[in-house]
Short mmCIF file of N, CA and C in Angstrom, two decimals:
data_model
loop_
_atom_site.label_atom_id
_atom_site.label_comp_id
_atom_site.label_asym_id
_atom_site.label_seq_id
_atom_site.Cartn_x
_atom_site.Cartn_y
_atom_site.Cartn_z
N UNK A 10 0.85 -1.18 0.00
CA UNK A 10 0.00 0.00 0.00
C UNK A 10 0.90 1.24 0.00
N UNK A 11 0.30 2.23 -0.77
CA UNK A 11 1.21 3.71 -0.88
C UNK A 11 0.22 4.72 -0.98
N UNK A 12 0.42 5.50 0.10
CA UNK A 12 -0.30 6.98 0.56
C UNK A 12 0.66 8.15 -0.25
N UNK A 13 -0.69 8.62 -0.50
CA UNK A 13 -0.24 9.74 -1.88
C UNK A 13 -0.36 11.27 -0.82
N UNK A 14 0.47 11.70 -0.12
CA UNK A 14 0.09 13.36 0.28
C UNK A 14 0.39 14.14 -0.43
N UNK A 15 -1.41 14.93 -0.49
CA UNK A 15 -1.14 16.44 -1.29
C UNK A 15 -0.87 17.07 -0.72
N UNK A 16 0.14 17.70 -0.70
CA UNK A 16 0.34 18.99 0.42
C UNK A 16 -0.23 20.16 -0.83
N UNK A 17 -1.54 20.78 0.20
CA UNK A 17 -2.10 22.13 -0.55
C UNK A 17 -2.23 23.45 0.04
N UNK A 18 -1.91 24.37 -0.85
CA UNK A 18 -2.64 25.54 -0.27
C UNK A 18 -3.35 26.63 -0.59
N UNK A 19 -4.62 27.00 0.16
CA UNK A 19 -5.77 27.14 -0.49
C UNK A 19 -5.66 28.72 -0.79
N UNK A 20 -6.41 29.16 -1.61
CA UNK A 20 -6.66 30.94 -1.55
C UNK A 20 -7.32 30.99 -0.13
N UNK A 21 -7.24 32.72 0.46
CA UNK A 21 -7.37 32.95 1.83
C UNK A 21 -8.79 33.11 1.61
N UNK A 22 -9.87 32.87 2.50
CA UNK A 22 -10.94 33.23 2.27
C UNK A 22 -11.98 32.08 1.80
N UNK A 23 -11.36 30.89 1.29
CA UNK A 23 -11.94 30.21 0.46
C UNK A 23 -11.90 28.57 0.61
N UNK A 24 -11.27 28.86 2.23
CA UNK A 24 -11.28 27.21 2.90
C UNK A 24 -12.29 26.48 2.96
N UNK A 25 -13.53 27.13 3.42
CA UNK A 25 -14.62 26.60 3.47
C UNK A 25 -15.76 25.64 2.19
N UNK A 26 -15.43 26.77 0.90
CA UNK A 26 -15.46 25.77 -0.54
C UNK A 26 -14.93 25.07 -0.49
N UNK A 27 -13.43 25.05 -0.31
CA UNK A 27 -12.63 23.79 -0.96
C UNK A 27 -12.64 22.51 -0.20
N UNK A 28 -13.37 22.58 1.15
CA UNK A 28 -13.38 21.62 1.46
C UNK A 28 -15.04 20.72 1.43
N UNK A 29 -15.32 22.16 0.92
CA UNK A 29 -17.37 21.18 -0.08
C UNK A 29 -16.50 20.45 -1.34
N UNK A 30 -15.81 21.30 -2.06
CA UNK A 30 -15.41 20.63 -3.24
C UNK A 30 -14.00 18.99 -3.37
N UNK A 31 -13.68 18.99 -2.12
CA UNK A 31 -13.33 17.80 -1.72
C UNK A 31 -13.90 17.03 -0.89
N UNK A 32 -15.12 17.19 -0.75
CA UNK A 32 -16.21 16.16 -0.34
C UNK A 32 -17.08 15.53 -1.81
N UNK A 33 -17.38 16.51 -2.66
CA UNK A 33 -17.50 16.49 -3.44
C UNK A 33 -16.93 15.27 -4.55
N UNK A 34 -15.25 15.49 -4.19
CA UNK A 34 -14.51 14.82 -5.03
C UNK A 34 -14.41 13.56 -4.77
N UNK A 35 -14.67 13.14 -3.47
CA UNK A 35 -14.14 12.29 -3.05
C UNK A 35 -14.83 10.83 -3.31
N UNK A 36 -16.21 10.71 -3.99
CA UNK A 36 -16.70 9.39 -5.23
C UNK A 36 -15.38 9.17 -6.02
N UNK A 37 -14.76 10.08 -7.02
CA UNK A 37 -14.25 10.20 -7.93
C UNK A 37 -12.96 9.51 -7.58
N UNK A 38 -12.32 10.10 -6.40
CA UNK A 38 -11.34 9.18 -5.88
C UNK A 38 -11.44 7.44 -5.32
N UNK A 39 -12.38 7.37 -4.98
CA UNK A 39 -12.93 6.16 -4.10
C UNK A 39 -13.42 4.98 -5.17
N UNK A 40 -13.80 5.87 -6.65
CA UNK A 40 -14.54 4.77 -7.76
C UNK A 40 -12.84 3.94 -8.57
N UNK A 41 -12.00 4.59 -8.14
CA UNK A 41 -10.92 4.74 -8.94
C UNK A 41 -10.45 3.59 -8.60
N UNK A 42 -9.69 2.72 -9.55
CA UNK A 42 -9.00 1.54 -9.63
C UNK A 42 -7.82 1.38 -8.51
N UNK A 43 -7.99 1.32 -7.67
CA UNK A 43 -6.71 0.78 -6.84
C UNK A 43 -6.27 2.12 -5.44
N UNK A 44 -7.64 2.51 -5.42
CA UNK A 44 -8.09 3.86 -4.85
C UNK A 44 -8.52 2.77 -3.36
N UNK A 45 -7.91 2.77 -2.06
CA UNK A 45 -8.29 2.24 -1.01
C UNK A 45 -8.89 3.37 0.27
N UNK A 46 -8.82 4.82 -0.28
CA UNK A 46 -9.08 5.74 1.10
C UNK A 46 -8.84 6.55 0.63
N UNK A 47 -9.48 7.73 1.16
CA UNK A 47 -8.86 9.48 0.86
C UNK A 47 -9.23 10.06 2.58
N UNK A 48 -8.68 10.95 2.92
CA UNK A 48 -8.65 11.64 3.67
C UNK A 48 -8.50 13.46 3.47
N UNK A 49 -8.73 13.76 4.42
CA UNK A 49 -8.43 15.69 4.43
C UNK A 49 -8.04 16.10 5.65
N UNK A 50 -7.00 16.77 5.87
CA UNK A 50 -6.33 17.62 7.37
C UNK A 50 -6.05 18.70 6.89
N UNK A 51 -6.25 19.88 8.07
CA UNK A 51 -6.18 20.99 7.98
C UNK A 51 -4.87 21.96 8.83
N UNK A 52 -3.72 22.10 8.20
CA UNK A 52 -3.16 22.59 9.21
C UNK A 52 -3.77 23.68 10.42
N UNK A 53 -3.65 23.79 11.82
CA UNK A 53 -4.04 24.15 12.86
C UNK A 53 -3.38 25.91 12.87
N UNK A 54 -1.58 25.67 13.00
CA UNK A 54 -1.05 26.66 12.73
C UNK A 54 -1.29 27.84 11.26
N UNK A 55 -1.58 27.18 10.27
CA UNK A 55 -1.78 27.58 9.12
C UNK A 55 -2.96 27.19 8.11
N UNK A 56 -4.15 27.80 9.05
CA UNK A 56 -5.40 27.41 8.10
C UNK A 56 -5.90 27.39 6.40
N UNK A 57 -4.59 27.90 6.11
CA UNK A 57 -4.70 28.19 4.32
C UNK A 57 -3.96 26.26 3.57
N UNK A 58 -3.47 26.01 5.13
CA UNK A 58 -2.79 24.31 4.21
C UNK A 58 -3.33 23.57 4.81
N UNK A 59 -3.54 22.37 3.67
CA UNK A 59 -4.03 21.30 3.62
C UNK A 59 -3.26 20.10 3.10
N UNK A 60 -3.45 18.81 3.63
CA UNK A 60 -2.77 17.43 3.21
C UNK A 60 -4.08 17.12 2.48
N UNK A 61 -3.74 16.61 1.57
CA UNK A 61 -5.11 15.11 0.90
C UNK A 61 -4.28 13.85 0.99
N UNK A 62 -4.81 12.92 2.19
CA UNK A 62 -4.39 11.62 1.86
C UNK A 62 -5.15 10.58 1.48
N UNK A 63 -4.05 10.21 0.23
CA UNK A 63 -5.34 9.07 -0.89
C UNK A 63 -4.69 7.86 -0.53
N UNK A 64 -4.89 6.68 -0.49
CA UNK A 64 -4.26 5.44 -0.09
C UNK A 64 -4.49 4.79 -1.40
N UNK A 65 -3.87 4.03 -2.33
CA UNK A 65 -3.26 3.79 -3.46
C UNK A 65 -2.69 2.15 -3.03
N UNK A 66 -3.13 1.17 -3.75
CA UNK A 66 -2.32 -0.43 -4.43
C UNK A 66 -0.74 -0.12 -4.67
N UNK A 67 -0.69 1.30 -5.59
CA UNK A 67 0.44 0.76 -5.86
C UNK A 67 0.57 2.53 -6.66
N UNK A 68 2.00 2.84 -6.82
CA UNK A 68 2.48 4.63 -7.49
C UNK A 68 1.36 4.77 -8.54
N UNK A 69 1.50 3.72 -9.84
CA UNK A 69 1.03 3.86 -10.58
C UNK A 69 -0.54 3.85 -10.52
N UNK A 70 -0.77 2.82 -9.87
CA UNK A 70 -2.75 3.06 -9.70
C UNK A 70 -2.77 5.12 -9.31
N UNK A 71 -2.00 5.77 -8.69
CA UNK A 71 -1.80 6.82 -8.81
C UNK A 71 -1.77 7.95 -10.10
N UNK A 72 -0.95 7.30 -10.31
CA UNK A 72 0.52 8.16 -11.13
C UNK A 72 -0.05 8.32 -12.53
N UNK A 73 -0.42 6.59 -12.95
CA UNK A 73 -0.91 6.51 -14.28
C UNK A 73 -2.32 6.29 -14.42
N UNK A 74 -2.67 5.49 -13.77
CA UNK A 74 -4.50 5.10 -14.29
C UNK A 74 -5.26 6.20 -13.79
N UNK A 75 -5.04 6.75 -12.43
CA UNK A 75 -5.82 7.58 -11.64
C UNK A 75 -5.55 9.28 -12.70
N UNK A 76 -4.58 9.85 -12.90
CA UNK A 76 -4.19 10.84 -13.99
C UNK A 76 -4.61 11.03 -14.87
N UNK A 77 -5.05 9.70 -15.32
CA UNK A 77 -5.27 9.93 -17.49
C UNK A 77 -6.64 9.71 -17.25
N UNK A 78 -7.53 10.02 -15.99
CA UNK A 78 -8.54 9.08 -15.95
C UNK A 78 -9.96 10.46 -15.46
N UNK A 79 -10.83 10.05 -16.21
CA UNK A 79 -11.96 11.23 -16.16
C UNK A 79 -11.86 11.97 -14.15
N UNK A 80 -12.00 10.37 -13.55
CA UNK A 80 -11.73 11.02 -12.60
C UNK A 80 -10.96 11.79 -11.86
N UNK A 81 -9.82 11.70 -12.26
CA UNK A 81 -8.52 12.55 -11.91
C UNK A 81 -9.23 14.37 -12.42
N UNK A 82 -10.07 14.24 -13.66
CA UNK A 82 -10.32 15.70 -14.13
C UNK A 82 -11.49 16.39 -13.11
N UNK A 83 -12.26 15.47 -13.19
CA UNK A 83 -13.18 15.96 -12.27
C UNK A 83 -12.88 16.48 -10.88
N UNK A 84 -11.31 15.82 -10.04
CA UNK A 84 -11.16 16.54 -8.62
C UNK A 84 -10.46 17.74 -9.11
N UNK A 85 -10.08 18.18 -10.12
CA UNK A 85 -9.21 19.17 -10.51
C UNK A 85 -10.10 20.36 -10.85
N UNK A 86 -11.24 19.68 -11.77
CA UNK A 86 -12.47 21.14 -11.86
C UNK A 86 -13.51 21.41 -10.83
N UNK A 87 -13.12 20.36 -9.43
CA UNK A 87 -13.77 20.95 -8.18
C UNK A 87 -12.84 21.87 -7.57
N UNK A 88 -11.72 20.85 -7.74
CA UNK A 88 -10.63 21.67 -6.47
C UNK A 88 -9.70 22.53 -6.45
N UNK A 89 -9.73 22.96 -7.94
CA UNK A 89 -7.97 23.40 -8.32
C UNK A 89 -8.60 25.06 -8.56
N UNK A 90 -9.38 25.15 -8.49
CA UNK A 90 -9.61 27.07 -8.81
C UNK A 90 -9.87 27.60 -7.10
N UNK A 91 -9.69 26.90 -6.16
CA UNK A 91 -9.09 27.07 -4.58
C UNK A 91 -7.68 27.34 -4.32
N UNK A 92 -6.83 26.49 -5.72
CA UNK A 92 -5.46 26.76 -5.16
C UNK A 92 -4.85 27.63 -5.23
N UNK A 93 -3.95 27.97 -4.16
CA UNK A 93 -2.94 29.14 -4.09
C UNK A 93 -1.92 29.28 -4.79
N UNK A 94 -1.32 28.08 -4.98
CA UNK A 94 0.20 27.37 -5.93
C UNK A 94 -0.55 26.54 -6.11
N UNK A 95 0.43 25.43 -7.03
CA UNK A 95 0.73 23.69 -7.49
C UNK A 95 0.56 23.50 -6.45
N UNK A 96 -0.18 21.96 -6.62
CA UNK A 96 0.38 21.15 -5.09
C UNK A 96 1.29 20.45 -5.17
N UNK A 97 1.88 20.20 -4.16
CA UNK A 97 3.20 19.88 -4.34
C UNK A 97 3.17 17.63 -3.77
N UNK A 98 3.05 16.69 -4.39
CA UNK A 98 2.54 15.67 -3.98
C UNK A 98 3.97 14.82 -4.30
N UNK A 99 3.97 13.66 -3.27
CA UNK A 99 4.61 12.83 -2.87
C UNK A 99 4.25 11.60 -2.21
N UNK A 100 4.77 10.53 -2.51
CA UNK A 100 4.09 8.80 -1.99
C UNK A 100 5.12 8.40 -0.85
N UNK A 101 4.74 8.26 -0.11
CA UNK A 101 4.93 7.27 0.97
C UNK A 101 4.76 5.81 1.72
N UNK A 102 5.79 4.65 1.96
CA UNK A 102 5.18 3.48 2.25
C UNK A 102 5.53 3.46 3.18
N UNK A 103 4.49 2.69 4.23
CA UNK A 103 4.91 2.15 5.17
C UNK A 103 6.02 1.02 5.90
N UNK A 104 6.95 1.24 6.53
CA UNK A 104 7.61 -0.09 6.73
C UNK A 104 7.81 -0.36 8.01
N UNK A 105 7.80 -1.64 7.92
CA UNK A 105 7.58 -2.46 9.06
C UNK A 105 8.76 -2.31 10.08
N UNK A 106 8.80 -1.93 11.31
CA UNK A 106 9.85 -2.34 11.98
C UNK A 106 9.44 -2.57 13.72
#
């Protein structure tokens, strides 16, 4: 399993949409091939950032199927006219110790 964090950050003023429009999104993520979870956190110190964590089979159920894939467009024409910058995203696995 590999957790995808978005690190985001939102326009000021406009936290409250973006997080209808990632409720919103979040069929789109969940219908998706190899799509096991999504999540949303709000930084405390800095209410303009946000993590999205998607839980992912594998980079590519990410990277490639989830990208080229209607659904990938659809969280982008909910969520992406909130953003401040790019988000800046990175995968992570868990390991055992």
């Amino acid at each position: 399993m590999v957790t995808e964090i978005a690190h985001l950050i939102i326009r000021s003023g406009e936290e409250a949409a973006f997080e209808k429009s990632v409720a919103l999104a979040k069929p789109h993520f969940l219908s998706a091939n190899g799509c096991h979870g999504v999540s949303l956190a709000r930084c405390i110190e800095n209410p303009q950032q946000y993590q999205l964590f998607v839980q992912w089979e594998t980079v590519d159920h990410h990277m490639v199927e989830f990208r080229q894939s209607e659904n990938f467009q659809k969280w982008r024409e909910l969520a992406s006219p909130h953003f401040a910058e790019a988000p800046r995203v990175e995968h992570i696995q868990d390991i055992a110790i």
